[in-house]
Structure formats: structure tokens, C-alpha cells
Coordinates of C-alpha atoms and ligand atoms in Angstrom, one line a residue:
M1 CA 10.2 43.2 2.7
I2 CA 8.0 41.6 5.3
Q3 CA 8.6 38.0 6.4
R4 CA 6.2 35.9 8.5
R5 CA 8.7 35.9 11.3
D6 CA 9.0 39.7 11.3
F7 CA 5.2 40.0 11.0
L8 CA 4.7 37.9 14.1
R9 CA 7.6 39.5 15.9
K10 CA 5.9 42.8 15.5
G11 CA 2.8 41.3 17.0
L12 CA 0.5 41.1 14.1
I13 CA 9.7 8.7 1.1
G14 CA 9.7 7.0 3.6
A15 CA 7.0 5.8 1.3
G16 CA 7.0 6.3 -2.4
G17 CA 9.1 6.9 -5.4
F18 CA 11.0 3.8 -6.1
L19 CA 10.2 1.0 -8.5
L20 CA 9.7 -2.6 -7.6
T21 CA 12.7 -4.6 -8.7
R22 CA 12.7 -8.1 -10.3
H23 CA 14.1 -9.4 -7.0
S24 CA 11.0 -8.5 -5.1
P25 CA 8.7 -11.5 -4.6
W26 CA 6.0 -9.1 -5.4
A27 CA 7.3 -8.3 -8.8
A28 CA 5.8 -11.5 -10.3
A29 CA 2.4 -10.6 -9.1
F30 CA 2.4 -7.4 -11.1
D31 CA 2.0 -8.8 -14.5
S32 CA 1.2 -6.0 -16.8
T33 CA -2.4 -5.0 -17.0
G34 CA -1.8 -1.7 -18.5
S35 CA -1.6 0.1 -15.2
D36 CA 1.0 2.8 -15.0
S37 CA 1.1 2.8 -11.2
R38 CA 1.6 0.4 -8.3
I39 CA 1.1 0.5 -4.6
E40 CA 2.5 -2.2 -2.4
V41 CA 1.6 -2.3 1.4
L42 CA 4.0 -4.2 3.6
P43 CA 2.2 -5.5 6.7
A44 CA 5.5 -7.1 7.9
E45 CA 7.1 -3.6 8.1
P46 CA 5.2 -1.7 10.8
L47 CA 6.2 1.9 11.4
G48 CA 4.5 2.3 14.8
T49 CA 1.1 3.2 16.2
I50 CA -0.5 6.2 14.6
S51 CA -1.3 8.5 17.5
P52 CA -4.9 9.6 17.3
N53 CA -3.7 13.0 18.5
I54 CA -2.2 13.8 15.1
Y55 CA -5.8 14.4 14.0
G56 CA -6.1 17.4 16.4
H57 CA -7.5 20.8 16.0
F58 CA -6.7 24.4 16.8
T59 CA -9.1 27.1 18.0
E60 CA -7.8 30.6 18.7
N61 CA -9.7 33.6 20.0
L62 CA -9.2 35.3 16.6
S63 CA -11.9 37.1 14.7
G64 CA -14.7 34.7 13.9
V65 CA -13.2 31.5 15.2
V66 CA -14.6 31.6 18.8
Y67 CA -17.3 34.4 18.6
D68 CA -19.7 33.4 15.8
G69 CA -17.9 30.1 14.9
M70 CA -17.9 28.2 18.2
W71 CA -19.8 30.4 20.6
V72 CA -23.2 31.9 19.7
G73 CA -24.5 32.4 23.3
E74 CA -27.3 30.7 25.2
N75 CA -29.9 33.2 24.1
S76 CA -29.1 33.0 20.4
K77 CA -31.6 31.8 17.8
V78 CA -28.9 29.6 16.5
P79 CA -29.3 26.1 17.9
N80 CA -26.8 25.8 20.7
I81 CA -25.8 23.7 23.7
K82 CA -25.3 26.1 26.6
G83 CA -24.0 28.7 24.1
I84 CA -21.9 26.4 21.9
R85 CA -23.0 26.1 18.3
K86 CA -24.8 22.7 18.1
E87 CA -24.2 22.0 14.4
L88 CA -20.5 22.3 15.0
V89 CA -20.7 19.8 17.9
D90 CA -22.8 17.4 15.8
E91 CA -20.4 17.6 12.9
M92 CA -17.3 17.2 15.0
R93 CA -18.6 14.1 16.7
K94 CA -18.5 12.4 13.3
I95 CA -14.7 12.9 12.9
K96 CA -13.6 11.5 16.3
P97 CA -11.6 14.7 17.3
P98 CA -8.9 13.6 19.7
V99 CA -7.6 16.9 21.0
V100 CA -8.2 20.6 20.6
R101 CA -5.7 23.4 21.2
F102 CA -6.9 26.8 22.8
P103 CA -6.8 29.8 23.2
G104 CA -4.0 30.5 20.6
G105 CA -1.8 31.1 18.7
C106 CA -0.5 34.6 19.3
F107 CA -3.5 35.3 21.4
A108 CA -2.4 32.9 24.0
D109 CA 0.5 35.0 25.1
S110 CA -1.8 38.0 25.7
Y111 CA -4.5 36.1 27.5
D112 CA -5.3 36.0 31.2
W113 CA -7.2 32.9 31.9
K114 CA -8.6 34.5 35.1
D115 CA -10.6 36.9 32.9
G116 CA -12.6 33.9 31.5
I117 CA -13.9 32.3 34.6
G118 CA -16.6 33.1 37.2
P119 CA -20.1 34.6 36.5
A120 CA -20.4 35.7 32.9
D121 CA -21.7 39.1 33.7
K122 CA -18.7 39.8 35.9
R123 CA -16.1 39.0 33.3
P124 CA -14.1 41.9 32.0
R125 CA -13.8 43.0 28.4
R126 CA -10.2 43.1 27.1
T127 CA -8.5 44.3 23.9
N128 CA -8.0 41.2 21.7
F129 CA -4.5 40.6 20.5
W130 CA -5.9 40.7 17.0
A131 CA -8.0 43.8 17.5
F132 CA -5.8 46.0 15.4
G133 CA -6.2 43.9 12.3
E134 CA -10.0 44.1 12.5
T135 CA -12.1 46.3 10.2
A136 CA -14.3 49.1 11.5
A137 CA -17.3 47.0 10.8
A138 CA -16.1 43.9 12.7
P139 CA -18.3 42.8 15.6
A140 CA -17.2 44.3 18.9
S141 CA -16.5 40.8 20.3
H142 CA -13.7 40.4 17.7
K143 CA -11.9 43.5 18.9
Y144 CA -12.8 43.6 22.6
D145 CA -12.9 40.1 24.1
P146 CA -16.1 39.7 26.2
N147 CA -14.5 36.7 27.8
L148 CA -17.8 34.7 27.6
F149 CA -15.9 31.8 26.2
G150 CA -13.3 30.9 28.8
T151 CA -11.8 27.7 30.3
D152 CA -15.1 26.3 31.5
E153 CA -16.8 26.8 28.1
F154 CA -13.8 25.4 26.2
V155 CA -13.6 22.3 28.4
R156 CA -17.4 21.8 28.0
F157 CA -16.9 22.1 24.2
C158 CA -14.2 19.4 24.4
K159 CA -16.4 17.1 26.4
L160 CA -19.3 17.5 24.0
I161 CA -17.2 16.5 21.1
G162 CA -15.2 13.8 23.0
A163 CA -11.8 15.5 22.7
E164 CA -9.1 16.3 25.2
A165 CA -8.2 19.9 26.0
Y166 CA -4.8 21.2 25.1
L167 CA -4.3 24.6 26.7
A168 CA -1.6 27.1 25.7
A169 CA -0.2 29.0 28.6
N170 CA 0.9 32.7 28.5
V171 CA 4.7 33.1 28.9
R172 CA 5.0 36.6 27.5
T173 CA 2.7 38.5 29.8
L174 CA 1.8 36.3 32.7
S175 CA 4.0 34.7 35.4
A176 CA 4.9 31.1 36.2
Q177 CA 2.6 31.4 39.2
D178 CA -0.3 32.2 36.9
F179 CA 0.5 29.1 35.0
D180 CA 0.5 27.0 38.2
R181 CA -2.8 28.5 39.2
W182 CA -4.4 27.7 35.8
V183 CA -3.4 24.1 36.3
E184 CA -4.8 24.2 39.8
Y185 CA -8.1 25.7 38.6
C186 CA -8.4 22.9 36.0
N187 CA -7.0 19.9 37.9
S188 CA -7.1 20.3 41.7
P189 CA -9.4 17.7 43.3
A190 CA -13.0 18.5 44.1
G191 CA -13.2 20.6 47.3
S192 CA -9.5 20.8 47.7
T193 CA -8.6 24.5 46.8
T194 CA -10.4 27.8 46.5
L195 CA -9.9 27.5 42.7
A196 CA -11.5 24.0 42.8
D197 CA -14.5 25.6 44.6
M198 CA -14.7 28.2 41.9
R199 CA -14.6 25.5 39.2
A200 CA -17.4 23.7 41.1
A201 CA -19.4 27.0 41.2
A202 CA -19.1 27.0 37.4
G203 CA -20.6 23.5 37.3
S204 CA -17.7 21.1 37.6
P205 CA -16.7 19.9 41.1
E206 CA -14.7 17.2 39.4
P207 CA -11.4 18.2 38.0
Y208 CA -11.0 18.8 34.3
N209 CA -7.8 16.7 34.3
V210 CA -6.2 18.7 31.5
R211 CA -3.1 16.9 30.5
Y212 CA -1.6 18.8 27.6
W213 CA -0.1 22.3 28.3
G214 CA 1.7 24.4 25.8
V215 CA 4.3 26.6 27.3
G216 CA 4.0 29.8 25.2
N217 CA 3.4 30.0 21.5
E218 CA 5.9 31.0 18.8
S219 CA 8.1 32.3 21.5
W220 CA 10.6 33.4 18.7
G221 CA 8.0 36.0 17.6
C222 CA 4.6 37.1 19.0
G223 CA 5.1 35.0 22.1
G224 CA 7.9 37.1 23.5
N225 CA 10.6 37.5 20.8
F226 CA 13.0 35.3 22.7
T227 CA 16.2 33.7 21.6
P228 CA 16.0 29.9 21.9
Q229 CA 18.4 30.1 24.8
Q230 CA 16.3 32.7 26.6
Y231 CA 13.1 30.7 26.0
A232 CA 14.7 27.5 27.2
V233 CA 15.5 29.2 30.5
E234 CA 11.9 30.4 30.8
Y235 CA 10.7 26.9 29.8
R236 CA 12.6 25.3 32.7
R237 CA 11.2 27.9 35.1
Y238 CA 7.6 27.5 34.0
T239 CA 7.7 23.7 34.0
T240 CA 9.4 23.2 37.3
W241 CA 7.2 21.9 40.1
V242 CA 3.9 22.7 38.4
P243 CA 1.1 21.1 40.5
D244 CA 0.6 17.7 39.0
Y245 CA -2.3 15.9 40.7
K246 CA -2.3 12.8 38.5
G247 CA 1.4 12.8 37.6
D248 CA 0.8 12.9 33.9
L249 CA 1.1 16.5 32.8
A250 CA 2.5 16.8 29.3
F251 CA 4.4 20.0 28.5
I252 CA 4.8 21.2 24.9
A253 CA 7.7 23.6 24.3
S254 CA 7.3 26.3 21.7
G255 CA 9.3 25.2 18.8
P256 CA 10.6 26.3 15.4
D257 CA 8.9 28.0 12.5
G258 CA 9.5 25.9 9.4
D259 CA 13.2 25.1 8.8
R260 CA 14.6 27.2 11.6
W261 CA 16.9 24.4 12.8
S262 CA 18.8 26.9 15.0
W263 CA 15.8 27.3 17.2
T264 CA 15.6 23.5 17.9
H265 CA 19.3 23.3 18.4
G266 CA 19.6 26.3 20.7
F267 CA 16.6 25.3 22.8
F268 CA 17.8 21.8 23.5
E269 CA 21.4 22.9 24.0
E270 CA 20.3 25.4 26.7
I271 CA 17.8 22.9 28.3
L272 CA 20.6 20.3 28.7
R273 CA 22.9 22.8 30.3
K274 CA 21.1 21.8 33.6
G275 CA 21.5 18.1 32.9
K276 CA 20.0 15.3 30.8
E277 CA 17.2 14.7 33.2
Q278 CA 15.7 18.1 32.1
L279 CA 14.5 16.3 29.0
R280 CA 11.9 14.6 31.2
S281 CA 10.0 17.9 31.5
I282 CA 9.4 18.0 27.7
Y283 CA 6.6 15.9 26.2
G284 CA 6.9 17.5 22.8
I285 CA 8.3 20.4 20.9
A286 CA 5.9 22.3 18.6
L287 CA 6.6 22.8 15.0
H288 CA 4.6 25.2 12.9
H289 CA 4.6 25.2 9.1
Y290 CA 2.3 27.2 6.9
A291 CA 2.3 26.9 3.1
W292 CA 2.0 30.5 1.9
N293 CA 4.6 31.3 -0.7
L294 CA 3.1 30.9 -4.2
S295 CA 5.4 33.4 -5.9
R296 CA 7.2 30.6 -7.7
G297 CA 10.5 31.7 -6.2
A298 CA 10.0 35.4 -7.0
T299 CA 9.9 36.7 -3.5
Q300 CA 10.1 35.8 0.2
D301 CA 7.9 38.7 1.2
W302 CA 5.2 37.5 3.5
E303 CA 2.5 39.8 1.9
K304 CA 3.6 39.7 -1.7
G305 CA 4.4 36.0 -1.8
K306 CA 0.9 34.8 -0.9
G307 CA -1.6 33.4 -3.5
D308 CA -5.3 33.5 -3.8
A309 CA -7.5 30.9 -2.2
L310 CA -10.0 30.8 -5.1
K311 CA -8.3 32.2 -8.2
F312 CA -5.5 29.9 -9.1
D313 CA -4.2 27.9 -12.1
P314 CA -2.7 24.4 -12.1
V315 CA 0.8 25.7 -11.5
D316 CA -0.5 27.4 -8.3
W317 CA -2.1 24.1 -7.4
Y318 CA 1.3 22.2 -7.6
E319 CA 3.2 25.1 -6.0
L320 CA 0.9 24.9 -3.0
L321 CA 1.3 21.2 -2.7
R322 CA 5.1 21.6 -3.0
E323 CA 5.1 24.1 -0.2
G324 CA 3.1 21.7 2.0
D325 CA 5.2 18.7 1.0
R326 CA 8.1 20.4 2.7
M327 CA 6.5 19.1 5.9
E328 CA 8.2 15.7 5.5
G329 CA 11.7 17.3 5.3
L330 CA 10.9 19.5 8.3
I331 CA 9.9 16.5 10.4
N332 CA 13.0 14.6 9.4
G333 CA 15.3 17.6 9.8
H334 CA 14.1 18.7 13.3
W335 CA 14.1 15.0 14.4
Q336 CA 17.8 14.8 13.3
V337 CA 18.7 17.9 15.3
M338 CA 16.8 16.5 18.3
A339 CA 18.7 13.3 18.0
E340 CA 21.9 15.1 18.8
F341 CA 20.6 16.0 22.3
D342 CA 18.0 13.3 22.9
P343 CA 19.3 10.1 21.1
E344 CA 16.6 8.0 22.7
H345 CA 14.0 10.4 21.3
S346 CA 12.0 10.7 24.5
V347 CA 10.8 14.1 23.2
K348 CA 8.4 14.0 20.2
L349 CA 7.2 16.5 17.6
V350 CA 3.9 18.3 18.0
V351 CA 3.0 20.0 14.7
D352 CA 0.3 22.2 16.3
E353 CA -0.2 24.6 13.5
W354 CA -0.2 23.6 9.8
G355 CA -2.1 24.5 6.7
P356 CA -2.2 26.8 3.7
W357 CA -2.3 30.6 4.2
Y358 CA -3.6 32.8 1.4
R359 CA -4.0 36.5 0.9
P360 CA -7.3 38.1 2.2
G361 CA -10.3 38.3 -0.1
S362 CA -12.1 34.9 -0.1
E363 CA -13.7 35.1 3.4
A364 CA -17.1 33.4 3.6
T365 CA -18.0 36.2 6.1
P366 CA -16.6 39.4 4.7
G367 CA -14.5 41.2 7.3
D368 CA -13.4 38.1 9.2
Q369 CA -9.7 38.4 9.7
I370 CA -7.4 35.5 8.5
E371 CA -10.3 33.6 7.1
Q372 CA -10.2 31.9 3.7
M373 CA -12.3 29.7 1.5
P374 CA -11.0 26.1 1.5
T375 CA -11.3 24.4 -1.9
L376 CA -10.5 20.9 -3.3
R377 CA -6.9 22.1 -3.5
D378 CA -6.8 22.4 0.3
A379 CA -8.5 19.0 0.8
V380 CA -5.7 17.4 -1.3
F381 CA -3.1 19.4 0.7
S382 CA -4.7 18.2 3.9
G383 CA -4.8 14.5 2.8
M384 CA -1.2 14.8 1.8
T385 CA -0.2 16.3 5.2
L386 CA -2.0 13.8 7.2
D387 CA -0.4 11.0 5.2
I388 CA 3.0 12.5 6.0
F389 CA 2.2 12.4 9.7
N390 CA 1.0 8.8 9.4
R391 CA 4.3 7.9 7.8
H392 CA 6.2 9.1 10.8
P393 CA 4.3 7.8 13.8
E394 CA 7.5 7.4 15.9
K395 CA 8.2 11.1 15.5
V396 CA 4.9 13.0 15.4
T397 CA 2.8 12.5 18.5
M398 CA 0.3 15.3 18.0
A399 CA -0.7 17.8 15.4
A400 CA -3.4 20.5 15.0
C401 CA -4.8 21.9 11.8
A402 CA -4.9 25.7 11.7
Q403 CA -7.7 26.4 12.4
L404 CA -11.0 24.6 13.0
I405 CA -13.6 27.1 11.9
N406 CA -13.8 30.5 10.1
C407 CA -10.0 30.8 9.7
L408 CA -7.2 29.3 7.6
N409 CA -7.5 25.6 6.7
S410 CA -10.9 25.4 8.3
L411 CA -13.0 22.3 8.5
Y412 CA -16.1 24.4 9.0
L413 CA -17.5 27.8 8.1
A414 CA -20.2 29.5 10.1
H415 CA -21.9 32.8 10.3
E416 CA -25.0 33.4 12.4
D417 CA -27.4 30.6 11.5
R418 CA -25.4 29.5 8.4
F419 CA -22.9 26.6 8.4
C420 CA -21.1 24.3 6.1
V421 CA -18.5 21.6 6.1
T422 CA -15.6 22.4 3.9
P423 CA -13.7 19.9 1.7
V424 CA -11.0 19.9 4.4
G425 CA -13.7 18.8 7.0
H426 CA -14.5 15.8 4.7
I427 CA -10.8 14.8 4.6
F428 CA -10.8 14.6 8.4
S429 CA -13.8 12.4 8.3
M430 CA -12.2 10.1 5.8
Y431 CA -8.9 9.9 7.6
A432 CA -10.3 9.3 11.1
A433 CA -10.1 5.6 10.3
H434 CA -6.3 5.8 10.6
Q435 CA -6.4 6.8 14.3
G436 CA -4.7 4.3 16.5
G437 CA -3.8 2.0 13.7
Q438 CA -0.5 0.4 13.1
G439 CA 1.3 2.4 10.4
L440 CA 2.7 0.3 7.6
R441 CA 5.5 1.0 5.2
T442 CA 4.0 1.3 1.7
I443 CA 5.7 1.7 -1.6
F444 CA 4.1 4.0 -4.2
S445 CA 5.4 3.8 -7.8
A446 CA 3.7 6.2 -10.3
P447 CA 4.8 8.6 -13.0
G448 CA 5.5 12.0 -11.7
V449 CA 3.7 15.2 -12.7
S450 CA 5.6 17.6 -14.9
Y451 CA 4.7 21.2 -15.3
D452 CA 6.0 24.5 -16.5
R453 CA 7.1 26.8 -13.6
D454 CA 7.4 30.2 -15.4
G455 CA 9.6 28.7 -18.2
K456 CA 11.4 26.2 -16.1
A457 CA 10.6 22.5 -16.0
A458 CA 9.2 21.4 -12.6
S459 CA 7.8 18.2 -11.3
F460 CA 5.8 16.7 -8.4
W461 CA 5.4 13.1 -7.3
G462 CA 2.6 11.1 -8.9
L463 CA 0.9 9.2 -6.1
R464 CA 1.5 9.1 -2.4
G465 CA -0.3 8.2 0.8
S466 CA -0.2 6.1 3.9
A467 CA -1.5 2.8 5.3
S468 CA -2.6 1.6 8.7
L469 CA -3.9 -1.7 10.0
H470 CA -6.5 -2.4 12.7
D471 CA -6.6 -6.2 13.1
K472 CA -7.7 -7.4 9.6
E473 CA -9.0 -3.9 8.5
L474 CA -6.5 -2.1 6.3
V475 CA -6.9 1.6 5.6
L476 CA -5.0 3.0 2.6
T477 CA -5.3 6.7 1.8
V478 CA -3.9 7.9 -1.5
V479 CA -3.5 11.4 -3.0
N480 CA -3.4 11.8 -6.8
P481 CA -2.2 15.4 -7.2
A482 CA -2.3 15.5 -11.0
V483 CA -5.0 17.9 -12.1
N484 CA -5.9 16.0 -15.3
A485 CA -4.4 12.5 -15.1
P486 CA -6.2 9.5 -13.6
R487 CA -3.9 6.8 -12.3
E488 CA -4.7 3.2 -13.1
T489 CA -3.1 1.4 -10.3
E490 CA -2.5 -2.1 -9.1
V491 CA -2.8 -2.3 -5.3
G492 CA -1.3 -5.3 -3.4
I493 CA -0.8 -6.2 0.2
R494 CA 2.3 -8.4 0.5
G495 CA 1.5 -11.7 2.2
A496 CA -2.3 -11.1 2.4
S497 CA -5.3 -11.2 0.2
V498 CA -8.2 -8.8 0.1
Q499 CA -11.6 -10.2 1.0
S500 CA -13.7 -7.1 0.4
A501 CA -13.0 -3.5 -0.3
S502 CA -14.6 -0.1 -0.6
A503 CA -13.4 3.2 -1.9
T504 CA -14.3 6.6 -0.7
A505 CA -13.1 9.4 -3.0
L506 CA -13.1 13.2 -2.7
T507 CA -12.7 15.0 -6.0
H508 CA -14.4 17.3 -8.5
S509 CA -14.0 18.1 -12.1
D510 CA -13.3 21.7 -11.1
I511 CA -10.1 22.1 -9.0
H512 CA -11.5 25.3 -7.5
A513 CA -14.7 23.5 -6.2
H514 CA -15.7 24.4 -2.7
N515 CA -18.7 24.4 -0.4
T516 CA -20.6 27.5 0.6
F517 CA -23.5 28.4 2.9
D518 CA -25.8 28.3 -0.1
Q519 CA -24.2 25.3 -1.8
R520 CA -23.1 23.0 1.0
T521 CA -22.5 19.8 -0.9
V522 CA -20.5 20.7 -4.0
V523 CA -17.5 18.7 -2.8
T524 CA -18.5 15.6 -0.8
P525 CA -16.9 12.2 -0.6
Q526 CA -18.5 9.3 -2.6
T527 CA -18.2 5.7 -1.4
R528 CA -18.6 2.6 -3.4
S529 CA -17.8 -1.1 -2.9
L530 CA -15.2 -2.6 -5.2
D531 CA -14.9 -6.0 -7.0
V532 CA -12.0 -7.9 -5.6
K533 CA -10.5 -10.7 -7.6
G534 CA -7.5 -12.4 -6.1
R535 CA -4.5 -10.7 -4.6
I536 CA -4.4 -7.6 -6.7
L537 CA -6.9 -4.8 -6.6
N538 CA -7.1 -2.6 -9.7
Y539 CA -8.2 0.9 -8.9
T540 CA -8.1 4.1 -10.9
F541 CA -7.4 7.1 -8.7
P542 CA -9.2 10.1 -10.3
P543 CA -7.3 13.3 -11.0
A544 CA -7.0 15.8 -8.2
S545 CA -8.3 13.4 -5.6
V546 CA -7.9 11.9 -2.2
T547 CA -9.1 8.4 -1.9
K548 CA -9.5 6.1 1.1
L549 CA -9.5 2.4 0.4
A550 CA -10.9 0.3 3.2
L551 CA -9.8 -3.3 2.7
R552 CA -10.8 -6.4 4.7
L553 CA -7.9 -8.8 4.6
T554 CA -8.1 -12.6 4.8
Ligands
AHR1 O1 -3.0 30.7 13.1 C1 -2.8 32.1 13.0 C2 -1.5 32.5 13.7 O2 -0.4 31.9 13.0 C3 -1.3 32.1 15.1 O3 -1.9 32.9 16.0 C4 0.2 32.1 15.3 O4 0.6 31.1 16.2 C5 0.7 31.8 13.9 O5 1.7 32.6 13.5

């Protein structure tokens, strides 16, 4: 039996649920109108500011992500900005991307950043970490990294889209000195060091001021196969006295896979062996969670347990959402473990890989490794996940959807001169409005969904979401996971009235709907303004949908 951990080791309510009581001052406002569901937003119960960085992205040098997806080269017939795919840049600007993680993933712990700087024609070709999973027909650049897209190109990409760079350093095969030097290359002042001069020769005398640095990736597996204690020792060494020109470097420790509480426990225990002040070197600990097991409890095998991205039934739909919904328990669980060592919670969670992972076979570009076709199901999954992050703003400071383009839960698909925005991309565009808002506690009351899980009764919640406030503008995002039940809902804001409102909904009559290079607009959000009469807004959330309500409060 293969498990994801083995695979990688080898190298390859707060909101929701409860009913309003008669004691709630709100209860009187909900005189029955036939609605079966209610949502109550509580502006007097702020949860904290929603960090824009939880809307981050992940780009690994893996198959078609970089070469073909992001990088087409300056001489390409594909419109580009100094080699970077222009349509990708144009689309990304629309979603306000705050931060992008690069170069991996597992790739990061095999990458020598020095290979990717200097004149392009002098850069070496190296065997890509993922080379051995590529098909014979795969482009050479997917197997043997030409290093044409390195630090300068990545930072240029980030600048073009208005995002900050988040670089993942190599702990498995490079030294701590290499890490220091990478920081020096990126951040030393103009004219100060030989590396700053090399950066200037590449077009940027001014420092890149990269703030976020990952210290290894999945160090329990492909990133070195460490025990948490061994990794903590390495972490301390790699993060001690790193050149910090602006005094604001933020180090992100490689964290647990899913519910591996022992990793979080062991890491912090060992870190603190050198004293409590060691916590100051940790900005965040990375949590990874992929929803992959659609076997309905039949197996834990990493290959056999996976489902299909396109061929699925309603039970598979709910099973995927259940797997993704585990995210909330993972956040709470690791936070609890962290509290034991860091009661003030100076260290936050960085969920820098999340999304569904299906078996191969649905690639938009046949042969692209670890690429899958995102459908409406993945859009609903993504809305649900972003809502979970929004509901825990005090815990989750950053996140990155895996991965941006031509990969798992991709926002975009591209091949040569073809491009499309996936349903997941549209979710990011709808949810961008939450960035930097004040998260608000919100109560969702709706009948749950019941379904038959291979002869056993199973259920899933009926409506959930998240709310945030920017001055008088309230954003409420809501997921209706039921494949065939619309939810007539009364929406109220305690202590406030709604002046005007609009609804943007992403849904489709076919739960398998998706966008392709030939049919680019099958799944697109639709916006309409709503009639508002008084304090209660009546809205019907369509089946299998994600909706954003934008409300102007008086
Ligand atoms: O996103 C694909 C891979 O999944 C990453 O390289 C690794 O970090 C994770 O296991």
C-alpha cells in the first residue's frame, strides 16, 4: 500500500450549524416566510483582520507549471512580457494576488538558485526533481530544467502581477550558507555586494526585498526525510543570523502533513530546547492538506484511493467536500498543539499547499504531470476552503492554493497559445473582496444534506461561508453544497440595515461543468443587483453554488 507520505519520502463552526433561539433578539425578525435557512452576520463580534496573504498562490517548477504555463520565452509567438505569458499576467491582475510561493514543493529541496541567475545562455541544464515521472513525449524543459526562469524572472512576474515573492529555500541539498547568499542576492542594497552587482546586471540594482522565506518543504518527506526534532535543529541553524537588511525577514518552517500532530509537537518541543526566545525566529509553520481519498473509507492507499476529476457522481462530490472540510479541524488541532509551546500565539499557520488531488487522466495538455481539470466541484471546494481561512483570521496568516497553472487545483490552464480561466480562478476573483476585511462571526442555519455512502447514511452541512466588513461594505460568501437543493434563505445583519445589495453566483446545472481551451466560458460568475426591503434580505442560493453577496450597510 502506498501512502502520500511514503510516496513523497521516496521522492516522487466557528460559524454554522446551530439554530437561533427564542432568546436571540434576532429571532423576532425571522418571522416565517417559508425559508428553510437563515444566515445572521454579527458585526459586533469581529474575528480579526483577514490577511490578504491567505489568497496566495503556489508555482512549482513541475511539468507544465513554469515552462509553458508561466514562461513562454521572449521569442515566442505567444504574447509575452519579457518571456512571461501576458494573458496570465492580465488575468492575475484582476484577482489581486498578494503573494506567490516558488520554486516548490519538492522541487525546492533539489534546486540551486545559483543555476537560475546570470546570462540566460550561460545557465546550466539540470535534471528536474520531477523528471522521472515525465512521459517520453514530455518537452525536454520538463525533464531537464533549462533554468531560464530563475529568481529574476520570478520576481519580475511577482512585480507584474502586484504580488510579493515567497521563496522556498533548499534544506535537503544546499547549505545554510547558500541560503544566506540567496537572501543576499535578493536583498543586499544596490552596489553593496558582488551579488547585488550581479542582480543589477540582471536589471535590478534595487533590492528585491523578499520578505517571506520557506525553510525547506515537507521536510518529513521529499525535503529530507527528517524527524521533527532533526528538522528543528536544522531550522535553528538555517535561520540564525541570516542577513536581514530591513529587519523584517519572515521565516516559515516546514510543517505537518494533514493531521500529523506529532510533527508540530516534536518541532516546537525541540525548538524550545534552546529557550523561548527561539520562537521569534518563526513567522509561521506550514500546513499542507490535499483532499485525495475518495474511496469512501475503503482504502488509505495513495494511488488506489484517488478519484477522477471529471467522472464522478454526487456521492463523490460530497466525499471530496468532506475531505476538504477537514481543513477546519486541522487548523484548530495544530493551533491547539502550538498553544502548548507558544501560548501567546506569536507563530501563525501558513497553509501553503491545499486543494484536491485526483488520479491522472483529465489533463488539458496530455502528458502534463500532476495536472487535472478543475470543475464546478473544485470551485465549490475552493470557496469552502477560503471561507474556512476567513473564519480563522487570528490563526491563518498565509495560504497558497496548489497550484496556480497547469497543475492540481489550478486557476488557469495554458498550452502554447491556448489559455483559459478555470472555475477555481473565478472563485479567487469573487473572494478577493474579503482581503484585508474585518472577519465577522456569522451563524448559518440550514438543513443538512443526507446521502447514501455505500449503504450507510452520511451527511454534510447545508450552508456555510464567511463574512467580512470594510467600512460599510459587507462581503458575505456562501457555499451551498447540495447538488439538487436550492436554499431559500433569510439573511440579516444584526444591528444594521442593508441599503443596497448585489449577488454574484458561480454555478451550473451540470456538476461536472468546466472550462476548456475551446469552451472558455462554460462556468462563469453571474452578477445581479437585489431588491432590498427592510432589515432582512431574502435570497435563494442555487444548488451546487458559491455566492458572494456584496451588501452596503446603512
Ligand atoms: O504540489 C505537488 C507536490 O505536493 C509538492 O511538490 C509537494 O510539496 C506536495 O507533496
